[in-house]
Short mmCIF file of C-alpha atoms in Angstrom, two decimals:
data_model
loop_
_atom_site.label_atom_id
_atom_site.label_comp_id
_atom_site.label_asym_id
_atom_site.label_seq_id
_atom_site.Cartn_x
_atom_site.Cartn_y
_atom_site.Cartn_z
CA MET A 1032 11.64 -11.63 15.86
CA PHE A 1033 8.80 -13.48 14.12
CA GLU A 1034 7.82 -10.26 12.36
CA TYR A 1035 11.25 -10.13 10.64
CA ALA A 1036 11.21 -13.85 9.78
CA LEU A 1037 7.84 -13.36 8.16
CA VAL A 1038 8.99 -10.37 6.15
CA ALA A 1039 12.15 -12.10 5.09
CA GLY A 1040 10.07 -15.01 3.69
CA LEU A 1041 7.76 -12.68 1.92
CA THR A 1042 10.43 -10.54 0.40
CA ALA A 1043 12.53 -13.52 -0.57
CA SER A 1044 9.56 -14.85 -2.54
CA GLY A 1045 9.26 -11.55 -4.43
CA ALA A 1046 6.63 -9.71 -2.46
CA ASP A 1047 6.92 -6.17 -1.12
CA ALA A 1048 6.43 -5.87 2.68
CA TYR A 1049 5.78 -2.73 4.75
CA LEU A 1050 6.18 -2.97 8.47
CA LEU A 1051 3.74 -1.11 10.67
CA HIS A 1052 5.19 -2.55 13.97
CA VAL A 1053 2.99 -1.97 16.98
CA ILE A 1054 -0.52 -1.11 15.60
CA THR A 1055 -4.08 -2.19 15.94
CA THR A 1056 -5.82 -4.74 13.75
CA PRO A 1057 -8.29 -2.12 12.37
CA SER A 1058 -5.30 0.04 11.45
CA VAL A 1059 -3.76 -2.80 9.45
CA ALA A 1060 -7.08 -3.24 7.63
CA TYR A 1061 -7.36 0.57 6.87
CA VAL A 1062 -3.77 0.64 5.50
CA ALA A 1063 -4.42 -2.43 3.33
CA ARG A 1064 -7.54 -0.91 1.87
CA THR A 1065 -6.40 2.76 1.44
CA GLU A 1066 -2.90 1.95 0.16
CA ASP A 1067 -4.21 -0.57 -2.40
CA PHE A 1068 -2.21 -3.48 -0.90
CA ASP A 1069 -3.08 -7.08 -1.88
CA CYS A 1070 -3.29 -7.98 1.81
CA GLY A 1071 -2.38 -7.30 5.33
CA ILE A 1072 -1.00 -9.61 7.98
CA MET A 1073 -1.48 -8.90 11.66
CA ILE A 1074 0.71 -10.80 14.18
CA SER A 1075 -1.43 -10.79 17.30
CA ALA A 1076 -0.19 -11.29 20.80
CA SER A 1077 -1.97 -11.96 23.92
CA HIS A 1078 -1.55 -11.60 27.63
CA ASN A 1079 -2.70 -15.31 27.73
CA PRO A 1080 -0.47 -18.31 27.02
CA TYR A 1081 1.60 -18.29 23.82
CA TYR A 1082 -0.80 -20.64 22.03
CA ASP A 1083 -3.55 -17.88 22.12
CA ASN A 1084 -1.26 -15.81 19.85
CA GLY A 1085 -1.86 -15.88 16.21
CA ILE A 1086 -1.83 -14.38 12.69
CA LYS A 1087 -4.71 -12.53 11.17
CA LEU A 1088 -4.99 -12.38 7.31
CA ILE A 1089 -6.70 -9.35 5.83
CA ASN A 1090 -7.63 -8.97 2.16
CA GLY A 1091 -6.96 -5.90 0.01
CA ASN A 1092 -10.47 -4.57 0.89
CA GLY A 1093 -9.47 -4.37 4.57
CA GLU A 1094 -11.76 -7.39 5.44
CA LYS A 1095 -10.95 -10.71 7.12
CA MET A 1096 -9.47 -13.03 4.41
CA ASP A 1097 -12.08 -15.52 3.10
CA GLU A 1098 -12.24 -18.86 4.77
CA ALA A 1099 -11.16 -20.85 1.67
CA THR A 1100 -7.90 -18.82 1.47
CA ILE A 1101 -7.28 -19.15 5.21
CA HIS A 1102 -7.75 -22.97 4.88
CA LEU A 1103 -5.20 -23.17 2.06
CA VAL A 1104 -2.72 -21.24 4.13
CA GLU A 1105 -3.34 -23.44 7.12
CA ALA A 1106 -3.01 -26.61 5.08
CA TYR A 1107 0.27 -25.31 3.56
CA LEU A 1108 1.72 -24.50 6.93
CA ASP A 1109 0.61 -27.86 8.44
CA SER A 1110 2.16 -29.81 5.68
CA GLU A 1111 5.69 -31.10 5.44
CA LEU A 1112 7.47 -28.23 3.82
CA GLU A 1113 10.30 -28.79 1.39
CA VAL A 1114 13.51 -27.19 2.43
CA PHE A 1115 15.70 -26.25 -0.56
CA GLY A 1116 19.20 -27.61 -0.57
CA GLN A 1117 18.53 -30.71 1.60
#
């Protein structure tokens, strides 16, 4: 369900999104690089408790997103988000 919520947010903001569904992180990196995508997002799950799950951000070169960008995303998500229409 989270996958579809993420895609809905991305496409609502004007981005294109391609679902790869169940796939390995290296495969997401490969597709991001070879298909000339701006980035890839891997929703990771774990056999451990839910708080060990996460999101991996991959740049268009198929590498882990740089720390500065990751910190910007985390700061945005940790902030109080403005909900339109309220």
